[in-house]
CSV table of C-alpha atoms and ligand atoms in Angstrom, one decimal:
chain,number,residue,atom,x,y,z
A,41,MET,CA,-13.7,17.0,2.6
A,42,VAL,CA,-10.9,14.6,2.8
A,43,ASP,CA,-11.8,10.9,3.5
A,44,GLY,CA,-10.2,7.4,3.7
A,45,PHE,CA,-9.3,7.5,0.0
A,46,HIS,CA,-7.2,10.6,0.6
A,47,TYR,CA,-5.5,9.1,3.6
A,48,LEU,CA,-4.6,6.0,1.6
A,49,MET,CA,-3.2,8.2,-1.2
A,50,GLY,CA,-0.9,9.8,1.3
A,51,GLY,CA,0.4,6.3,2.0
A,52,VAL,CA,0.9,5.7,-1.8
A,53,TYR,CA,3.2,8.7,-2.0
A,54,CYS,CA,5.4,7.2,0.8
A,55,THR,CA,5.7,3.8,-0.9
A,56,PRO,CA,7.4,2.5,-4.0
A,57,CYS,CA,4.7,0.4,-5.9
A,58,GLY,CA,4.5,-1.6,-9.0
A,59,PHE,CA,1.6,0.0,-11.0
A,60,ALA,CA,2.3,2.1,-14.1
A,61,SER,CA,-0.4,4.7,-13.5
A,62,ILE,CA,-1.3,6.5,-10.3
A,63,LYS,CA,-4.4,7.6,-12.0
A,64,GLY,CA,-5.4,4.0,-12.7
A,65,PHE,CA,-4.6,3.0,-9.1
A,66,GLU,CA,-6.7,5.9,-7.8
A,67,ASP,CA,-9.7,4.8,-9.9
A,68,PHE,CA,-9.3,1.3,-8.5
A,69,VAL,CA,-9.1,2.3,-4.8
A,70,ARG,CA,-11.3,5.4,-4.6
A,71,PRO,CA,-14.7,3.6,-4.4
A,72,ARG,CA,-13.3,1.1,-1.9
A,73,PHE,CA,-12.0,3.7,0.6
A,74,SER,CA,-14.0,6.9,0.2
A,75,ASP,CA,-16.7,5.9,2.7
A,76,LEU,CA,-14.1,5.9,5.5
A,77,PRO,CA,-12.9,8.8,7.6
A,78,PHE,CA,-9.5,10.5,7.1
A,79,ASP,CA,-7.9,8.3,9.7
A,80,CYS,CA,-5.2,5.6,9.9
A,81,ASP,CA,-6.9,2.7,11.8
A,82,PRO,CA,-10.0,2.3,9.6
A,83,VAL,CA,-7.9,2.6,6.4
A,84,VAL,CA,-5.4,0.0,7.6
A,85,GLU,CA,-8.3,-2.4,8.6
A,86,ARG,CA,-10.0,-1.9,5.2
A,87,ILE,CA,-6.7,-2.8,3.5
A,88,ASP,CA,-6.7,-6.1,5.4
A,89,SER,CA,-10.2,-7.0,4.3
A,90,LEU,CA,-9.7,-5.8,0.7
A,91,VAL,CA,-6.4,-7.8,0.3
A,92,CYS,CA,-8.2,-11.0,1.5
A,93,GLU,CA,-10.9,-10.4,-1.1
A,94,LEU,CA,-8.4,-9.7,-3.9
A,95,GLU,CA,-6.3,-12.7,-3.1
A,96,LYS,CA,-9.3,-15.1,-3.0
A,97,SER,CA,-9.0,-16.9,-6.3
A,98,ALA,CA,-11.6,-19.2,-7.9
A,99,GLY,CA,-9.6,-21.5,-10.2
A,100,GLU,CA,-6.8,-20.4,-12.6
A,101,VAL,CA,-5.4,-16.9,-12.5
A,102,ASP,CA,-6.5,-14.8,-15.5
A,103,ASP,CA,-5.8,-11.1,-16.3
A,104,GLU,CA,-8.3,-9.8,-13.8
A,105,GLY,CA,-7.0,-12.2,-11.1
A,106,ALA,CA,-3.4,-11.1,-11.8
A,107,LEU,CA,-4.4,-7.5,-11.5
A,108,ASN,CA,-6.1,-8.2,-8.1
A,109,LEU,CA,-3.0,-10.0,-6.9
A,110,LEU,CA,-0.6,-7.2,-7.9
A,111,VAL,CA,-2.9,-4.5,-6.4
A,112,ALA,CA,-3.1,-6.6,-3.2
A,113,ALA,CA,0.7,-6.7,-3.0
A,114,ASP,CA,0.9,-2.9,-3.5
A,115,LEU,CA,-1.8,-2.4,-0.8
A,116,ARG,CA,0.3,-4.4,1.6
A,117,ARG,CA,3.3,-2.2,1.0
A,118,ILE,CA,1.2,0.9,1.4
A,119,GLN,CA,-0.2,-0.5,4.7
A,120,GLY,CA,3.4,-0.8,6.0
A,121,ALA,CA,4.0,2.8,5.1
A,122,LEU,CA,0.8,3.9,6.8
A,123,ARG,CA,1.8,2.2,10.0
A,124,ALA,CA,5.2,4.0,9.9
A,125,HIS,CA,4.1,7.5,8.8
A,126,SER,CA,1.3,9.7,9.9
A,127,ILE,CA,-0.5,11.4,6.9
A,128,ASN,CA,-1.4,15.1,7.3
A,129,ASP,CA,-4.6,16.7,6.0
A,130,PRO,CA,-3.5,19.0,3.2
A,131,ASN,CA,-6.0,21.6,4.4
A,132,GLN,CA,-3.7,22.1,7.3
A,133,SER,CA,-0.3,20.9,6.1
A,134,MET,CA,-0.3,23.3,3.1
A,135,LYS,CA,-0.6,26.3,5.3
A,136,ALA,CA,2.4,25.3,7.4
A,137,ASN,CA,4.4,24.3,4.2
A,138,LEU,CA,3.7,27.7,2.7
A,139,ASP,CA,5.7,29.3,5.5
A,140,ARG,CA,8.4,26.6,5.3
A,141,TYR,CA,8.8,27.1,1.5
A,142,GLU,CA,8.9,30.8,2.0
A,143,VAL,CA,11.9,30.5,4.4
A,144,VAL,CA,13.8,28.1,2.0
A,145,LEU,CA,13.2,30.5,-1.0
A,146,ARG,CA,14.2,33.6,1.0
A,147,ASP,CA,17.3,31.8,2.3
A,148,LEU,CA,18.2,31.2,-1.4
A,149,GLY,CA,18.0,34.9,-2.0
A,150,MET,CA,14.8,35.0,-3.9
A,151,GLN,CA,12.8,38.2,-3.6
A,152,PHE,CA,9.0,38.2,-3.8
A,153,GLY,CA,5.9,39.5,-2.1
A,154,ARG,CA,4.3,37.7,0.8
A,155,PRO,CA,2.9,34.4,-0.6
A,156,ARG,CA,-0.7,33.7,0.0
A,157,LEU,CA,-2.7,30.4,-0.1
A,158,PHE,CA,-6.3,30.1,-1.0
A,159,ILE,CA,-8.1,26.8,-0.8
A,160,VAL,CA,-11.3,27.3,-2.8
A,161,ASP,CA,-14.4,25.4,-4.1
A,162,THR,CA,-14.3,27.3,-7.4
A,163,PHE,CA,-11.5,29.5,-8.9
A,164,PRO,CA,-12.1,33.2,-9.3
A,165,LYS,CA,-13.7,34.3,-12.6
A,166,PRO,CA,-12.8,34.0,-15.5
A,167,TYR,CA,-11.0,30.8,-14.4
A,168,ASP,CA,-14.0,29.3,-12.6
A,169,LYS,CA,-14.8,26.9,-15.6
A,170,MET,CA,-11.2,25.5,-15.7
A,171,ASP,CA,-10.8,22.0,-14.4
A,172,TRP,CA,-7.4,22.8,-12.9
A,173,THR,CA,-5.9,21.5,-9.7
A,174,ALA,CA,-4.2,24.8,-8.8
A,175,THR,CA,-3.5,28.2,-10.4
A,176,SER,CA,-1.4,31.2,-9.4
A,177,PRO,CA,-3.0,34.4,-10.7
A,178,ASP,CA,-0.6,37.3,-10.8
A,179,LYS,CA,-0.6,41.1,-11.0
A,180,ALA,CA,-1.9,41.0,-14.6
A,181,ASP,CA,-5.0,39.0,-13.3
A,182,GLU,CA,-5.4,41.5,-10.5
A,183,LYS,CA,-5.4,44.4,-13.0
A,184,ASP,CA,-7.6,42.7,-15.6
A,185,TYR,CA,-10.0,40.8,-13.4
A,186,GLY,CA,-9.6,42.1,-9.8
A,187,ILE,CA,-8.2,38.7,-8.5
A,188,THR,CA,-6.0,38.9,-5.4
A,189,PRO,CA,-2.7,37.3,-6.5
A,190,GLY,CA,-1.7,34.1,-4.7
A,191,ASN,CA,-1.7,30.3,-4.9
A,192,TYR,CA,-5.2,29.0,-5.4
A,193,PHE,CA,-6.0,25.3,-4.9
A,194,LYS,CA,-9.3,23.6,-5.6
A,195,ARG,CA,-10.5,21.8,-2.4
A,196,SER,CA,-11.9,18.8,-4.2
A,197,HIS,CA,-8.6,18.1,-5.9
A,198,LEU,CA,-6.4,18.1,-2.7
A,199,ILE,CA,-4.4,15.0,-2.1
A,200,PRO,CA,-1.9,14.6,0.8
A,201,ILE,CA,1.7,15.1,-0.2
A,202,ARG,CA,0.9,15.7,-3.9
A,203,SER,CA,-0.8,19.0,-3.1
A,204,ASP,CA,2.1,19.9,-0.7
A,205,PHE,CA,4.6,19.5,-3.6
A,206,LEU,CA,2.4,21.3,-6.0
A,207,LEU,CA,2.3,24.3,-3.7
A,208,ALA,CA,6.1,24.7,-4.1
A,209,HIS,CA,5.5,24.5,-7.9
A,210,GLU,CA,2.8,27.2,-7.8
A,211,MET,CA,5.0,29.4,-5.6
A,212,THR,CA,7.8,29.2,-8.3
A,213,HIS,CA,5.3,30.5,-10.9
A,214,GLN,CA,4.3,33.3,-8.5
A,215,ILE,CA,8.0,34.5,-8.2
A,216,ILE,CA,8.5,34.3,-12.0
A,217,GLY,CA,5.2,36.0,-12.6
A,218,GLU,CA,6.2,39.0,-10.4
A,219,VAL,CA,8.8,40.0,-13.0
A,220,ASN,CA,6.7,40.2,-16.1
A,221,PRO,CA,3.1,39.0,-15.5
A,222,ASN,CA,2.0,40.0,-19.0
A,223,LEU,CA,3.7,37.0,-20.7
A,224,LEU,CA,2.2,33.5,-20.9
A,225,GLY,CA,3.6,31.2,-18.1
A,226,ARG,CA,4.2,27.9,-19.8
A,227,GLY,CA,6.8,25.6,-21.5
A,228,LEU,CA,10.2,25.8,-19.9
A,229,GLU,CA,8.7,27.7,-17.0
A,230,GLU,CA,6.6,24.6,-16.1
A,231,GLY,CA,9.8,22.5,-16.3
A,232,ILE,CA,11.5,24.9,-13.9
A,233,ALA,CA,8.5,24.9,-11.6
A,234,VAL,CA,8.8,21.1,-11.5
A,235,ILE,CA,12.5,20.6,-11.0
A,236,PHE,CA,13.2,23.7,-8.9
A,237,GLY,CA,9.8,24.2,-7.0
A,238,GLU,CA,8.7,20.6,-6.5
A,239,LEU,CA,12.0,18.7,-6.5
A,240,PHE,CA,14.5,21.2,-5.0
A,241,VAL,CA,12.4,23.4,-2.7
A,242,GLY,CA,9.9,20.6,-2.0
A,243,ALA,CA,12.7,18.2,-1.0
A,244,GLN,CA,14.1,20.8,1.4
A,245,VAL,CA,10.9,20.7,3.4
A,246,LEU,CA,9.5,17.2,2.7
A,247,GLY,CA,12.7,15.2,2.1
A,248,ALA,CA,14.5,14.1,-1.1
A,249,GLU,CA,13.1,10.5,-0.9
A,250,LEU,CA,9.5,11.7,-0.8
A,251,ALA,CA,10.3,14.2,-3.6
A,252,GLY,CA,11.7,11.4,-5.8
A,253,LEU,CA,8.7,9.1,-5.2
A,254,TYR,CA,6.2,11.9,-5.8
A,255,ALA,CA,8.0,12.8,-9.1
A,256,ASP,CA,8.0,9.3,-10.4
A,257,TYR,CA,4.3,8.8,-9.7
A,258,HIS,CA,3.1,12.2,-10.8
A,259,TRP,CA,5.2,12.8,-13.9
A,260,HIS,CA,5.7,9.2,-15.2
A,261,ASP,CA,2.1,8.2,-15.1
A,262,ARG,CA,1.3,5.8,-18.0
A,263,ARG,CA,-2.1,7.4,-18.4
A,264,ALA,CA,-1.0,11.0,-18.0
A,265,SER,CA,-2.8,13.6,-20.0
A,266,ARG,CA,-0.9,15.2,-22.9
A,267,GLY,CA,-0.6,18.3,-20.8
A,268,ASN,CA,1.1,16.4,-18.0
A,269,LYS,CA,3.4,14.6,-20.4
A,270,LEU,CA,4.5,18.0,-21.8
A,271,TYR,CA,5.3,19.1,-18.2
A,272,ALA,CA,7.5,16.1,-17.8
A,273,GLN,CA,9.2,16.8,-21.1
A,274,TYR,CA,9.8,20.4,-20.2
A,275,SER,CA,11.3,19.2,-16.9
A,276,ARG,CA,14.0,17.4,-18.9
A,277,MET,CA,14.7,20.7,-20.7
A,278,ALA,CA,14.9,22.4,-17.3
A,279,ALA,CA,17.2,19.7,-16.0
A,280,THR,CA,19.5,20.4,-19.0
A,281,VAL,CA,19.7,24.0,-17.9
A,282,TYR,CA,20.7,22.7,-14.5
A,283,GLN,CA,23.2,20.3,-16.0
A,284,ASN,CA,24.8,23.1,-18.0
A,285,HIS,CA,24.5,26.0,-15.5
A,286,GLY,CA,23.9,24.5,-12.0
A,287,LEU,CA,21.4,25.9,-9.5
A,288,ASP,CA,22.9,29.4,-10.1
A,289,GLY,CA,21.7,29.2,-13.7
A,290,ILE,CA,18.2,28.0,-12.7
A,291,MET,CA,17.8,30.7,-10.1
A,292,ALA,CA,19.0,33.4,-12.6
A,293,ALA,CA,16.4,32.2,-15.0
A,294,ILE,CA,13.7,32.5,-12.3
A,295,ARG,CA,14.9,36.0,-11.3
A,296,GLY,CA,15.1,37.1,-14.9
A,297,GLY,CA,11.4,36.2,-15.3
A,298,ARG,CA,9.5,35.1,-18.4
A,299,ASP,CA,11.5,37.0,-20.9
A,300,THR,CA,14.7,35.3,-19.8
A,301,ILE,CA,13.1,31.8,-19.6
A,302,LYS,CA,11.5,32.2,-23.1
A,303,ALA,CA,14.9,33.3,-24.5
A,304,VAL,CA,16.4,30.0,-23.1
A,305,GLU,CA,13.5,27.9,-24.4
A,306,ARG,CA,13.7,29.4,-27.9
A,307,SER,CA,17.4,28.7,-28.0
A,308,TYR,CA,17.2,25.2,-26.6
A,309,LEU,CA,14.4,24.3,-29.0
A,310,LEU,CA,16.7,25.2,-31.9
A,311,GLY,CA,19.5,23.0,-30.4
A,312,ASN,CA,21.6,26.0,-29.4
A,313,PHE,CA,22.8,25.6,-25.8
A,314,ASP,CA,24.9,28.7,-25.7
A,315,VAL,CA,22.6,30.9,-23.5
A,316,ASP,CA,23.2,33.9,-21.4
A,317,LEU,CA,23.0,32.4,-17.9
A,318,PRO,CA,25.6,32.3,-15.1
A,319,SER,CA,26.9,28.9,-14.0
A,320,GLY,CA,27.7,27.3,-10.6
A,321,ASN,CA,26.4,25.4,-7.6
A,322,TRP,CA,25.8,21.8,-8.6
A,323,ILE,CA,24.4,20.0,-5.5
A,324,ASP,CA,25.2,16.3,-5.3
A,325,TRP,CA,21.9,14.9,-3.9
A,326,TYR,CA,19.9,17.1,-6.2
A,327,THR,CA,21.9,16.1,-9.3
A,328,LYS,CA,21.1,12.4,-8.4
A,329,VAL,CA,17.4,13.0,-7.9
A,330,LEU,CA,17.2,14.8,-11.2
A,331,GLN,CA,19.2,12.2,-13.1
A,332,LYS,CA,16.9,9.5,-11.8
A,333,PHE,CA,13.8,11.5,-12.6
A,334,THR,CA,14.8,12.7,-16.1
A,335,THR,CA,17.0,10.0,-17.5
A,336,THR,CA,16.8,6.5,-15.9
A,337,VAL,CA,13.1,5.9,-15.5
A,338,MET,CA,12.0,3.5,-18.3
A,339,GLU,CA,8.5,4.8,-18.9
A,340,ASP,CA,7.6,2.2,-21.5
A,341,LEU,CA,8.8,-0.9,-19.5
A,342,VAL,CA,5.1,-1.7,-18.9
A,343,VAL,CA,3.2,-4.9,-19.5
A,344,SER,CA,-0.2,-6.4,-18.9
A,345,PRO,CA,-1.0,-7.5,-15.3
A,346,LEU,CA,-0.9,-11.1,-16.3
A,347,SER,CA,2.5,-10.7,-18.0
A,348,ARG,CA,3.8,-8.8,-15.0
A,349,TYR,CA,2.6,-11.6,-12.7
A,350,ILE,CA,4.1,-14.3,-15.0
A,351,ALA,CA,7.4,-12.4,-15.1
A,352,THR,CA,8.0,-13.2,-11.4
A,353,HIS,CA,8.0,-16.9,-12.2
A,354,ALA,CA,9.9,-16.7,-15.6
A,355,ALA,CA,13.4,-17.7,-14.4
A,356,ALA,CA,15.8,-18.9,-17.0
A,357,GLY,CA,15.6,-22.6,-17.7
A,358,ARG,CA,11.9,-23.0,-16.8
A,359,THR,CA,9.4,-24.4,-19.3
A,360,VAL,CA,5.9,-23.1,-20.0
A,361,ALA,CA,4.4,-26.1,-18.2
A,362,GLU,CA,6.5,-25.5,-15.1
A,363,ILE,CA,5.6,-21.8,-15.0
A,364,ALA,CA,1.9,-22.7,-15.5
A,365,ALA,CA,2.0,-25.0,-12.5
A,366,LEU,CA,3.9,-22.5,-10.3
A,367,ALA,CA,1.7,-19.5,-11.2
A,368,ASN,CA,-1.7,-21.4,-11.5
A,369,VAL,CA,-2.2,-20.0,-15.0
A,370,SER,CA,-3.2,-22.0,-18.1
A,371,PRO,CA,-0.2,-23.0,-20.3
A,372,HIS,CA,-1.8,-21.1,-23.3
A,373,LYS,CA,-1.9,-17.8,-21.3
A,374,VAL,CA,1.6,-18.4,-20.0
A,375,SER,CA,2.8,-18.6,-23.6
A,376,SER,CA,1.0,-15.4,-24.5
A,377,SER,CA,2.6,-13.6,-21.6
A,378,LEU,CA,6.1,-14.8,-22.3
A,379,SER,CA,5.6,-13.7,-25.8
A,380,GLU,CA,4.6,-10.2,-24.7
A,381,LEU,CA,7.7,-10.1,-22.4
A,382,GLU,CA,10.0,-11.3,-25.2
A,383,GLN,CA,8.5,-9.3,-28.2
A,384,ASP,CA,7.5,-6.0,-26.5
A,385,THR,CA,10.2,-5.5,-23.8
A,386,VAL,CA,12.9,-8.1,-24.6
A,387,THR,CA,13.2,-8.9,-20.9
A,388,VAL,CA,13.2,-12.7,-21.6
A,389,MET,CA,14.3,-14.7,-24.6
A,390,LEU,CA,12.6,-18.0,-25.4
A,391,ASP,CA,13.9,-21.3,-26.9
A,392,GLY,CA,10.8,-23.2,-27.9
A,393,ASP,CA,8.7,-23.6,-24.7
A,394,ARG,CA,11.6,-22.8,-22.4
A,395,VAL,CA,12.9,-19.5,-21.0
A,396,ALA,CA,16.5,-19.4,-22.3
A,397,TYR,CA,17.5,-16.0,-20.9
A,398,SER,CA,15.8,-13.7,-18.4
A,399,ASP,CA,16.7,-10.2,-17.1
A,400,ILE,CA,13.5,-10.1,-14.9
A,401,ASN,CA,15.5,-10.2,-11.6
A,402,LEU,CA,17.3,-7.1,-12.6
A,403,LEU,CA,14.1,-5.2,-13.0
A,404,LEU,CA,12.1,-6.4,-10.0
A,405,PRO,CA,13.8,-4.6,-7.0
A,406,GLY,CA,13.0,-1.0,-8.1
A,407,HIS,CA,9.6,-1.9,-9.6
A,408,SER,CA,11.1,-1.0,-13.0
A,409,LEU,CA,8.8,-3.5,-14.9
A,410,ARG,CA,5.4,-2.0,-14.2
A,411,TYR,CA,1.9,-3.3,-14.7
A,412,GLU,CA,-0.9,-1.5,-16.6
A,413,ILE,CA,-3.9,-0.4,-14.5
B,549,ZN,ZN1,2.7,25.0,-13.4
């Protein structure tokens, strides 16, 4: 069952925010919204009352107070997005998107069996114990375990927009798996499912802007599991295939199936980029989305909530005492935060108790300097 928390998360995927981990943000908001229905008005109203509570400060701002203020500012941004967009229940939207993705893929010349979507409480055996979000059993699973091939999503893990993009990811596996299902689908195949399925096919249906935001949140999560970090790293390898061979090369790899993809992966891992793929069809908007996603996101430009809060006030020329008064933070804590900004990220340089140089203004517009949560 989807509830107010899920509705709010749909808004997150429409909004650039400042936190460094969507997982951390989810943990913060889930208990505060899950008692509400999946509906705009109650969620927007709850944001109002929660923001009031988070902004209420008793005395000086400390790390917890700074986190509350930063989350409150992000919630206000999300509230704006929720007023502008309606959020769809993934139980319904995914069925419609399955058909839309199929049209996009067939227009690209992909050949595959009729895709099927199953939203389930538990995955078919022997995968019922796996804590996956989604899986795409293929003909090998049908032969070995009697599972109907298709795209299986666990109901309890559905999140608006995220699940819609993941469906395009799973459909890419399904197409690749039809060629040689007996090989393990992993590695570069995951990278291709991300950059082709989610970012190219997903963007055709849900828009390039949403695809870019989704990719930033989902694949650059500061608290991502090792598995998810590997997906993001294989996405960079897949983006190099695109850079060298264009969309024609990516689609030839998909059509060639797991044998072809593994041959490319083996070669790339050894630093040999001379692989047997055709080249052509570089698409301007897609090249830009991929460049942003794979090369210009500074994943480690992340500081503590208090340092991120202090950064807003750390203009060049200001002293510790001036910043302390402006930010309502003790001078001792201001000094520690400035030191974190200087030593760990080199975004400011200090001269005694004065900020001599600051590049913070360069980093604020795109939320490039993120806060831990
Ligand atoms: Zn996958």
